[in-house]
mmCIF file of C-alpha atoms in Angstrom:
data_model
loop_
_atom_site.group_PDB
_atom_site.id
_atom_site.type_symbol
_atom_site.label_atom_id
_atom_site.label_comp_id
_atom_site.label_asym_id
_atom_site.label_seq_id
_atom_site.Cartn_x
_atom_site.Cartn_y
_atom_site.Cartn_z
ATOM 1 C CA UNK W 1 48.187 -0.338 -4.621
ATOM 2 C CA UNK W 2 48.791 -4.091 -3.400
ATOM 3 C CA UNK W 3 46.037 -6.531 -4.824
ATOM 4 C CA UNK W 4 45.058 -7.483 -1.160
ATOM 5 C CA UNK W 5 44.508 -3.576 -0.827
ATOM 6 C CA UNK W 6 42.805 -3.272 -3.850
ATOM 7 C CA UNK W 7 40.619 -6.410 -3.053
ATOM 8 C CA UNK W 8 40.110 -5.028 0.715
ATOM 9 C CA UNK W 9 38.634 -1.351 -1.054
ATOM 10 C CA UNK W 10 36.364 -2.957 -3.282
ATOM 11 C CA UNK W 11 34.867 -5.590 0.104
ATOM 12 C CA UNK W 12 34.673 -2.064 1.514
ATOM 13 C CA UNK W 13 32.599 0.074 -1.160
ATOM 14 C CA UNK W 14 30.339 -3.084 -2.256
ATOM 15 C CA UNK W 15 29.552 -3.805 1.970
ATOM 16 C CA UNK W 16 28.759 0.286 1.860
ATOM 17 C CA UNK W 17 26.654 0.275 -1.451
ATOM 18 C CA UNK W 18 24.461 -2.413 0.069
ATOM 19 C CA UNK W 19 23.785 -1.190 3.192
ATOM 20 C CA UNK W 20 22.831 1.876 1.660
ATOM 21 C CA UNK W 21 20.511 0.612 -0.753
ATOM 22 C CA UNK W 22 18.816 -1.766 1.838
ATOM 23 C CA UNK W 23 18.883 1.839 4.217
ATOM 24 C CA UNK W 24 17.019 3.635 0.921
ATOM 25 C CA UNK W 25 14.669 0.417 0.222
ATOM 26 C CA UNK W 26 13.394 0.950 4.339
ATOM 27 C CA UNK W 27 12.540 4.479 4.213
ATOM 28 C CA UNK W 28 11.150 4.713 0.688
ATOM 29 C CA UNK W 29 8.695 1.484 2.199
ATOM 30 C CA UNK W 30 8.096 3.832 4.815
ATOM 31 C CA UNK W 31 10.056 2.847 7.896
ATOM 32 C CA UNK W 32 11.208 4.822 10.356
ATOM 33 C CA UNK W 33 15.109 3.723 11.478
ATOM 34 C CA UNK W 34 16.983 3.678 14.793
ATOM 35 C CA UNK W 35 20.760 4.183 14.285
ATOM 36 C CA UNK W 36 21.696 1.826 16.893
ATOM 37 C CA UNK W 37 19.401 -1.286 15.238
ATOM 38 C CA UNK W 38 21.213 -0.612 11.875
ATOM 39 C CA UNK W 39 24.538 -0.578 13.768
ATOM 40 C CA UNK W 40 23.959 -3.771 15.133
ATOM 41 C CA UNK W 41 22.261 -5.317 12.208
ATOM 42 C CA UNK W 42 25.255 -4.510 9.614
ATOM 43 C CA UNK W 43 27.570 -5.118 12.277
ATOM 44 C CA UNK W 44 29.268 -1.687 12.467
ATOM 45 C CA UNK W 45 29.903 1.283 14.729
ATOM 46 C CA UNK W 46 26.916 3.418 15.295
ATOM 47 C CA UNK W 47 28.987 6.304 14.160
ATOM 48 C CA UNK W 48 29.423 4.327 10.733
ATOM 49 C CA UNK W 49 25.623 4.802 10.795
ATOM 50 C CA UNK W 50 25.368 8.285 11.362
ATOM 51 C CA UNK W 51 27.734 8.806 8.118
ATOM 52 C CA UNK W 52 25.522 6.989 6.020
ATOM 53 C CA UNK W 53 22.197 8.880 7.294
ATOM 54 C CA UNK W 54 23.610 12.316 7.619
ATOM 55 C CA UNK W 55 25.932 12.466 5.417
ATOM 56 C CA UNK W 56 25.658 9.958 2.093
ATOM 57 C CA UNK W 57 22.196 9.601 2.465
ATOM 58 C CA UNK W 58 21.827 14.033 3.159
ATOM 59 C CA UNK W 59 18.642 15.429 1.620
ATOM 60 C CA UNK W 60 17.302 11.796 1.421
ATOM 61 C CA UNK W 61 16.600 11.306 4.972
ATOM 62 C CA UNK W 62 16.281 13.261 7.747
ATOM 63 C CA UNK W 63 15.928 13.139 11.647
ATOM 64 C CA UNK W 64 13.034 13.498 13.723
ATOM 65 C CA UNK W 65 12.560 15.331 16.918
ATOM 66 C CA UNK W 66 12.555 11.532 18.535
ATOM 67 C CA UNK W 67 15.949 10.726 17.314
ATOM 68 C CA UNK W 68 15.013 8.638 14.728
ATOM 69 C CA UNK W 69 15.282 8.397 10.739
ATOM 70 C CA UNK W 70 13.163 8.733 7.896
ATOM 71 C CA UNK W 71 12.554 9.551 4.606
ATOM 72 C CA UNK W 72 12.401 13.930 3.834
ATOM 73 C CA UNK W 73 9.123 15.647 3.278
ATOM 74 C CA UNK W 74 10.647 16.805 0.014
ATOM 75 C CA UNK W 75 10.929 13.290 -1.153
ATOM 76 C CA UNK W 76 8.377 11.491 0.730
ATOM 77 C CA UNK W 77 4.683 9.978 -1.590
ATOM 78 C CA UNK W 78 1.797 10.411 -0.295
ATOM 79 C CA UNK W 79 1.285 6.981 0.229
ATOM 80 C CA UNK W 80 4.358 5.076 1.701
ATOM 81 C CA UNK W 81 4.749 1.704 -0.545
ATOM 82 C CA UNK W 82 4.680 -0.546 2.265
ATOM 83 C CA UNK W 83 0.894 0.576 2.986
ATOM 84 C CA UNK W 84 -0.110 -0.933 -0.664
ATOM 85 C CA UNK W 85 -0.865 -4.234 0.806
ATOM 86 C CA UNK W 86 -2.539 -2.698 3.790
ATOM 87 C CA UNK W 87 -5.022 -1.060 1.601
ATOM 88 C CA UNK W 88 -5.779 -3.842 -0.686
ATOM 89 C CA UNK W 89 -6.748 -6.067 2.752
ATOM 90 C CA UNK W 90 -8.871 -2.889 4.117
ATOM 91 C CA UNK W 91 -10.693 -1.873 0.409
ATOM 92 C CA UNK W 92 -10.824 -5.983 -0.172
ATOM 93 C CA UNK W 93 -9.251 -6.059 -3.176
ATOM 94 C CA UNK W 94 -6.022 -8.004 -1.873
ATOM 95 C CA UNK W 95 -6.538 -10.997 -3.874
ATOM 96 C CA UNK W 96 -7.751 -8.818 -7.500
ATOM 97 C CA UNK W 97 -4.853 -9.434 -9.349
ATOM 98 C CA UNK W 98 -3.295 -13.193 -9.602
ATOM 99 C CA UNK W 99 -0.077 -11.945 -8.875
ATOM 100 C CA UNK W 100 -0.418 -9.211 -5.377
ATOM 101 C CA UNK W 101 3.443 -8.678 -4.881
ATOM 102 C CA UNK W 102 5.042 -5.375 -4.505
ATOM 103 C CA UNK W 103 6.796 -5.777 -7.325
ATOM 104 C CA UNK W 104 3.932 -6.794 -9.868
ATOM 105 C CA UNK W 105 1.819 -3.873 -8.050
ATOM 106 C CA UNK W 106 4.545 -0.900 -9.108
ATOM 107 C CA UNK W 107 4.779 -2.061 -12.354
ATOM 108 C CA UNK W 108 1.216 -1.621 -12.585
ATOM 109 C CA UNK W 109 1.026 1.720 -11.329
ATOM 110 C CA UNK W 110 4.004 3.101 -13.435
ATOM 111 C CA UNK W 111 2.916 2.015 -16.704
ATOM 112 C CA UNK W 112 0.905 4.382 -18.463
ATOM 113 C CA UNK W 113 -2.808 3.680 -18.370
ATOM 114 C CA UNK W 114 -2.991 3.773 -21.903
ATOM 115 C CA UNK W 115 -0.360 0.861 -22.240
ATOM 116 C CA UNK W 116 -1.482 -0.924 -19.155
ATOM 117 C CA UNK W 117 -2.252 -5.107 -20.342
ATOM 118 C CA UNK W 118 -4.860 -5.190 -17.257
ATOM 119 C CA UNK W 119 -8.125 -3.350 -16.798
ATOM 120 C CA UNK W 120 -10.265 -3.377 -13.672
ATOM 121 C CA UNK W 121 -13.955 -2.505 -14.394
ATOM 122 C CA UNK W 122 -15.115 -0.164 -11.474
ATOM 123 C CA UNK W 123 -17.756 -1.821 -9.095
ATOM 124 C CA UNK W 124 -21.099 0.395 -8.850
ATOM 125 C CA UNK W 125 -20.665 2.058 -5.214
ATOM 126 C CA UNK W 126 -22.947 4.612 -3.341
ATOM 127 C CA UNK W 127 -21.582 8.684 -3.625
ATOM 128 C CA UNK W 128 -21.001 8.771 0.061
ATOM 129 C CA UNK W 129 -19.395 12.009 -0.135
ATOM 130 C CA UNK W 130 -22.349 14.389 0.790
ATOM 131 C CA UNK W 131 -22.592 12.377 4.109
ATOM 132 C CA UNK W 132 -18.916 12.736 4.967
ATOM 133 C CA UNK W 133 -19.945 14.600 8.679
ATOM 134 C CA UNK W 134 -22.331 11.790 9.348
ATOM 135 C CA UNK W 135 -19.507 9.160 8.542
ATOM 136 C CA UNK W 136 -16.680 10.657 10.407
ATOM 137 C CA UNK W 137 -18.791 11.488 13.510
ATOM 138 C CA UNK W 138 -19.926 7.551 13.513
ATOM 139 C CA UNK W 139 -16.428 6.527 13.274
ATOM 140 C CA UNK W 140 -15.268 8.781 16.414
ATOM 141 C CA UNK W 141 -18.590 7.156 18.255
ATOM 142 C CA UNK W 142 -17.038 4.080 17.759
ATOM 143 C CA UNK W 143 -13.742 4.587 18.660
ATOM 144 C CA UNK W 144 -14.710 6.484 21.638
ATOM 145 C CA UNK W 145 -17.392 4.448 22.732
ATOM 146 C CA UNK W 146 -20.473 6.842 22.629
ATOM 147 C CA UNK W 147 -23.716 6.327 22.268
ATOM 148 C CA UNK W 148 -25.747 7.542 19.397
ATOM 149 C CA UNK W 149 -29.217 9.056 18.230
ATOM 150 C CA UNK W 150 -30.738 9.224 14.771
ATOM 151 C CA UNK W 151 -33.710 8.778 13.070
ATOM 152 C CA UNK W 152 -33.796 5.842 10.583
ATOM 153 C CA UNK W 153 -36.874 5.253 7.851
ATOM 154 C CA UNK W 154 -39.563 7.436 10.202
ATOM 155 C CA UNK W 155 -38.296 5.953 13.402
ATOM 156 C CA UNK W 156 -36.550 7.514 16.357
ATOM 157 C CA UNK W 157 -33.351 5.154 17.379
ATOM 158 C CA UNK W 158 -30.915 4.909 20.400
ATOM 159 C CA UNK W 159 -27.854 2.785 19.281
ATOM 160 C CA UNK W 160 -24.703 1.569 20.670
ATOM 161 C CA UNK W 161 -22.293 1.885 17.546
ATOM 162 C CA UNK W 162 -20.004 -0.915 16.539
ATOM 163 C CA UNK W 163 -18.687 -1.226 13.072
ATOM 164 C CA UNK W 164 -18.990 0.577 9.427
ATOM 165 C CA UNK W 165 -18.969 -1.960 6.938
ATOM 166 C CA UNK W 166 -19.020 -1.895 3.489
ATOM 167 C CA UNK W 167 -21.022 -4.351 1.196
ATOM 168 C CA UNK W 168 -22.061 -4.625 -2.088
ATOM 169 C CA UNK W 169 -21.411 -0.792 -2.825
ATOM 170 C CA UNK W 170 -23.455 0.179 0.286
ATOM 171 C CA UNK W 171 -21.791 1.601 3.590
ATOM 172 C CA UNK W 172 -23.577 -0.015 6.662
ATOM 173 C CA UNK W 173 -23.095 1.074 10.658
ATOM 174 C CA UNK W 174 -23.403 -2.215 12.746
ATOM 175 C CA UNK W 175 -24.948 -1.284 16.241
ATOM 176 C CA UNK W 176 -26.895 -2.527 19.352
ATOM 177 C CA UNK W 177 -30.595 -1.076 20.073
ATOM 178 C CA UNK W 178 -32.485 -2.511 22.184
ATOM 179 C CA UNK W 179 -30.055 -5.561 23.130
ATOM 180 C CA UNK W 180 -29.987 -6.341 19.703
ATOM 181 C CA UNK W 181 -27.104 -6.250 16.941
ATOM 182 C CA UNK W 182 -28.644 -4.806 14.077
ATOM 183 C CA UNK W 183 -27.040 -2.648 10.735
ATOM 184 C CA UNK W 184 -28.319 0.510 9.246
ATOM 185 C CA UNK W 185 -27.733 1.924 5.938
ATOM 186 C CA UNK W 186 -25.464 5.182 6.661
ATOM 187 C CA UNK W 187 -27.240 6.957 3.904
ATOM 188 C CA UNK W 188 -30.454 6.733 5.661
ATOM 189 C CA UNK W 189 -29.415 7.719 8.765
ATOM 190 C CA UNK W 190 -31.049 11.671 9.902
ATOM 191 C CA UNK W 191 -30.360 13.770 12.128
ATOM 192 C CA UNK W 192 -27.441 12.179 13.841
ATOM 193 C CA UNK W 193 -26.466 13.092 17.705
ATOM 194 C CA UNK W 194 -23.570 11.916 19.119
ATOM 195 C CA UNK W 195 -23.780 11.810 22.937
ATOM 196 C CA UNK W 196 -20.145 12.423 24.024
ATOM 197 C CA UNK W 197 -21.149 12.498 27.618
ATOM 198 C CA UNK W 198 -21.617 8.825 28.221
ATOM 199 C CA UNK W 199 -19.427 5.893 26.972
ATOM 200 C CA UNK W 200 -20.581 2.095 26.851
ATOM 201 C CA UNK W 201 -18.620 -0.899 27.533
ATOM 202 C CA UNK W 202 -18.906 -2.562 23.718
ATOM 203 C CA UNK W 203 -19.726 -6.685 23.971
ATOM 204 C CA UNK W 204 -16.688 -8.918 23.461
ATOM 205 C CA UNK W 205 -19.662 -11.033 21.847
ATOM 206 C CA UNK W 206 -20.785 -8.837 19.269
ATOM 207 C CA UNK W 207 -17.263 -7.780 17.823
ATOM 208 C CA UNK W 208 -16.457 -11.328 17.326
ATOM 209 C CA UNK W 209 -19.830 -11.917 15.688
ATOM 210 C CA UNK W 210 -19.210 -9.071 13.393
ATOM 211 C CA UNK W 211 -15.716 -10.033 12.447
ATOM 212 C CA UNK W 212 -17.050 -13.298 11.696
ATOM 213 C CA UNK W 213 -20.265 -12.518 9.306
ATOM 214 C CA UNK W 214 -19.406 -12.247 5.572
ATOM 215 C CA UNK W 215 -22.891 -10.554 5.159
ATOM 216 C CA UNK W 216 -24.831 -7.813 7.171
ATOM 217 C CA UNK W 217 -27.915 -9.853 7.814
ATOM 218 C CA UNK W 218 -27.810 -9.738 12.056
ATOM 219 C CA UNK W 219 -29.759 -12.573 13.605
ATOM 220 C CA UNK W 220 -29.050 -15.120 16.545
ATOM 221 C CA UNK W 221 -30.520 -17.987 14.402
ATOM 222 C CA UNK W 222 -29.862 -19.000 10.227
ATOM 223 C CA UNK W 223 -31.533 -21.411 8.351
ATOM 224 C CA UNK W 224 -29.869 -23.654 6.388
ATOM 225 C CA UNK W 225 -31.213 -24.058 2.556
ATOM 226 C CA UNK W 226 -29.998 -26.401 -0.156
ATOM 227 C CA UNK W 227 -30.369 -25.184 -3.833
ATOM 228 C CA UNK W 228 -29.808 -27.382 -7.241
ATOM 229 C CA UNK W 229 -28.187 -25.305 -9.733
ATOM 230 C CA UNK W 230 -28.617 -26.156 -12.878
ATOM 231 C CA UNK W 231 -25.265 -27.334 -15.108
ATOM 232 C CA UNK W 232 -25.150 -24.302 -17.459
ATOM 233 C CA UNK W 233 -24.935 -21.878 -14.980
ATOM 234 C CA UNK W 234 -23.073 -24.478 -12.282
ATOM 235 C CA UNK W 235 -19.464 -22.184 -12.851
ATOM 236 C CA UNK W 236 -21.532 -18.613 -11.692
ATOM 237 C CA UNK W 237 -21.519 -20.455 -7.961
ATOM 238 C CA UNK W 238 -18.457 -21.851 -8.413
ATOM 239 C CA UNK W 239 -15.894 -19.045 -9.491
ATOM 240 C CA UNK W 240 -17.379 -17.320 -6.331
ATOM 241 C CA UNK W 241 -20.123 -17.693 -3.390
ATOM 242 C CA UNK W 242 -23.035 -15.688 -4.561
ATOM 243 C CA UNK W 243 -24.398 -17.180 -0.710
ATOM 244 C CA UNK W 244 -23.314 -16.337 2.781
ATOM 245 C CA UNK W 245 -21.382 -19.975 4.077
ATOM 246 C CA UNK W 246 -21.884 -20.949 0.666
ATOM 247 C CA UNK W 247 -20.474 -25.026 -0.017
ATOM 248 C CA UNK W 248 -21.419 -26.935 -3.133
ATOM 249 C CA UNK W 249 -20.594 -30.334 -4.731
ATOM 250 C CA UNK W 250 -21.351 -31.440 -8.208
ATOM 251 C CA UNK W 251 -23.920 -34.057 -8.825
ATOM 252 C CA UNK W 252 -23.768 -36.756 -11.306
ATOM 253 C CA UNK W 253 -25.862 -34.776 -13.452
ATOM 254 C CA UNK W 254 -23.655 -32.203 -13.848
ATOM 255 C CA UNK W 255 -25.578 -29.898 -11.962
ATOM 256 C CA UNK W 256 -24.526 -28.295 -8.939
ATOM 257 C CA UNK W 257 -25.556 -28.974 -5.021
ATOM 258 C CA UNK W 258 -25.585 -25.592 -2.692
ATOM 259 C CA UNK W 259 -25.911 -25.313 0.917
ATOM 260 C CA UNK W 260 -25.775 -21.933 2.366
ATOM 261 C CA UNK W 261 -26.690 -20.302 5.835
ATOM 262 C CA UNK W 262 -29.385 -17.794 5.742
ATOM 263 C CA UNK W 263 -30.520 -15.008 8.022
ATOM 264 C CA UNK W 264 -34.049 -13.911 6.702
ATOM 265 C CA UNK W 265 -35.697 -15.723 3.504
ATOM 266 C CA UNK W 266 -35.195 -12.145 1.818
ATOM 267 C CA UNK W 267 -31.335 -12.372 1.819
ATOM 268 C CA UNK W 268 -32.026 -15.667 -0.539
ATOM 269 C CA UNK W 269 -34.821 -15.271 -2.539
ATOM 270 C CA UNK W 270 -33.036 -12.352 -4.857
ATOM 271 C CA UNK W 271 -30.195 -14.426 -5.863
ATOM 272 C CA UNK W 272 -32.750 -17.536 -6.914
ATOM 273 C CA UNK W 273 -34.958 -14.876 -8.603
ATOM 274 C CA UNK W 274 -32.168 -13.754 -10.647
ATOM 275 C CA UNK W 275 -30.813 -17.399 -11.934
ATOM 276 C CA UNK W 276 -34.482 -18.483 -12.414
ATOM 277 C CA UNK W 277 -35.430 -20.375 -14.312
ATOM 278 C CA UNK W 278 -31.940 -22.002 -13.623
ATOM 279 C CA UNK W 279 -31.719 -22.398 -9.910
ATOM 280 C CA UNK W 280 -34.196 -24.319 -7.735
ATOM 281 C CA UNK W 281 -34.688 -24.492 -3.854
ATOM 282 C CA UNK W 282 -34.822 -27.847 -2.346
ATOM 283 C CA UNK W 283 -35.039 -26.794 0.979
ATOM 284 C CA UNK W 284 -37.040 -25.789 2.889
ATOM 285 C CA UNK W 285 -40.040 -26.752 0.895
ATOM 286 C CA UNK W 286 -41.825 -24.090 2.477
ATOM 287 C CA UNK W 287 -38.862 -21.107 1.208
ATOM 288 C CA UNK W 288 -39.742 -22.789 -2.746
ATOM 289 C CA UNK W 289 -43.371 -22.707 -1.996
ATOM 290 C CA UNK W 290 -43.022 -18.860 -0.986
ATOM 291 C CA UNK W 291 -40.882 -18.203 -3.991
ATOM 292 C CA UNK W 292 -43.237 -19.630 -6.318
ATOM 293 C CA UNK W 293 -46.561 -17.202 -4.787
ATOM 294 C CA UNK W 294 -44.546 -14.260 -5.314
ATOM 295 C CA UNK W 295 -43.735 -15.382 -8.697
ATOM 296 C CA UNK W 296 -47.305 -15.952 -9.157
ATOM 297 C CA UNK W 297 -48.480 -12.922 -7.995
ATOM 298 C CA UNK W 298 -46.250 -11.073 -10.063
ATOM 299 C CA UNK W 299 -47.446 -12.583 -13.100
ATOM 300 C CA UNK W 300 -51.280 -12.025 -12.181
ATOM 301 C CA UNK W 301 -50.462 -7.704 -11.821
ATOM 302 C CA UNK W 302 -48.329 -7.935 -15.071
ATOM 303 C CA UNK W 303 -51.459 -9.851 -17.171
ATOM 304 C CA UNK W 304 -53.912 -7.806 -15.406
ATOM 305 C CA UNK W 305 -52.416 -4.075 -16.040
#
């Protein structure tokens, strides 16, 4: 064999060993091919194609009653790798590690456990599980756009669902009663009744209030409040917002200046209980003045029991 042949084979067999390997990466990600789209992306004849998928690639791939290819049953995870990412965004863990590629992520999950350098501490959650009906009936109401009935803490309610959200460990529905958004904890809801004879129109308003809210405090108005946080504790606030809207700026004490928007004074007073004696309100004066009653009282049943 001439060198130009020789030269021509081996254009030949690297040109096929990287289409195929590009074909495998697709289908192990989880993507389902047209043969006509890789004929025209690698620039060859569609029968070229249908060698490589039905013939190299045999037991690998396979073709669906549409026509198109994909990764076999017989070979096919549970989970298709290019769905990683989509369920870090949806369980909010997408920014967890420093490093979120693909490639740091497998690494991760095919080193034993037991020689693993990075350990995630699990985050306290509510066991959900006995409530599964309840959940997956909510989530049809909402995607169908019925109306609902429960009872929620002694009360009788007619609701409009929304959104389930989850925050803080806790799984909350987001609906309308009475012309107002509100959220209920799933776990309390009783005696749930789907109507799927009626539909509503949902409010364009409410879904993009919900998308926006970092919190499930539901309210038309929000106060503003402005804490001093002591120095010592200044890096708790700023490694992450412990507030809803949270912004802060260091003073020339060292300490720390915190706005945040807040729905009810309840959604604020936990967080400046827990820091105390560290964290002060400076506004409103009234919020401090509330804060420092409770405390009182507090004190006054301790002493006195």
């Amino acid at each position: 064999m001439s060198a130009s042949s020789l030269a021509s084979s081996t254009s030949k067999g690297e040109k096929l060993a990287q289409r195929l390997s590009q074909i495998l990466a697709r289908v192990h990600r989880g993507d389902v091919l047209d043969k006509h789209q890789l004929a025209q992306e690698f620039q060859v004849d569609v029968r070229t194609i249908e060698r490589d998928l039905g013939d190299r690639l045999c037991g690998i791939v396979e073709r669906s009653s549409n026509g198109q290819w994909q990764l076999t049953h017989t070979v096919r995870s549970s989970i298709p790798v290019k769905h990683l990412h989509g369920y870090a965004r949806m369980s909010g863990t997408e920014h967890l590690f420093p490093d979120n590629s693909l490639r740091y992520l497998l690494e991760q999950l095919h080193t034993p456990e037991q020689q693993r350098t990075t350990h995630v501490q699990a985050v306290a959650h509510e066991d959900l599980r006995p409530r599964t009906r309840e959940f997956l009936e909510l989530q049809a109401a909402i995607e169908q756009r019925h109306p609902c009935q429960f009872n929620y803490k002694g009360k009788a309610r007619n609701v409009q669902p929304y959104k389930l959200i989850h925050k803080n460990g806790v799984w909350y529905l987001a609906a309308e009663e009475g012309a107002k958004l509100k959220n209920f904890s799933i776990a309390l809801i009783d005696h749930l009744l789907v109507d799927t004879s009626s539909l509503f129109a949902p409010k364009h308003s409410h879904k993009e209030y919900i998308e926006a809210k970092d919190d499930v405090w539901f309210t038309e108005n929000t106060t503003e409040a402005l804490l001093r946080v002591a120095p010592e504790v200044a890096h708790y606030f700023i490694r992450r917002p412990l507030l809803p809207k949270q912004h802060q700026w260091q003073d020339r004490d060292g300490s720390l200046i915190v706005t945040t928007q807040i729905n009810h004074i309840d959604q604020l007073l936990p967080v400046v209980r827990y820091w105390l004696p560290h964290v002060r309100i400076v506004k409103p004066v009234a919020w401090h003045e509330e804060l420092q009653v409770g405390l009182q009282k507090a004190l006054a049943k301790w002493s006195g029991s």
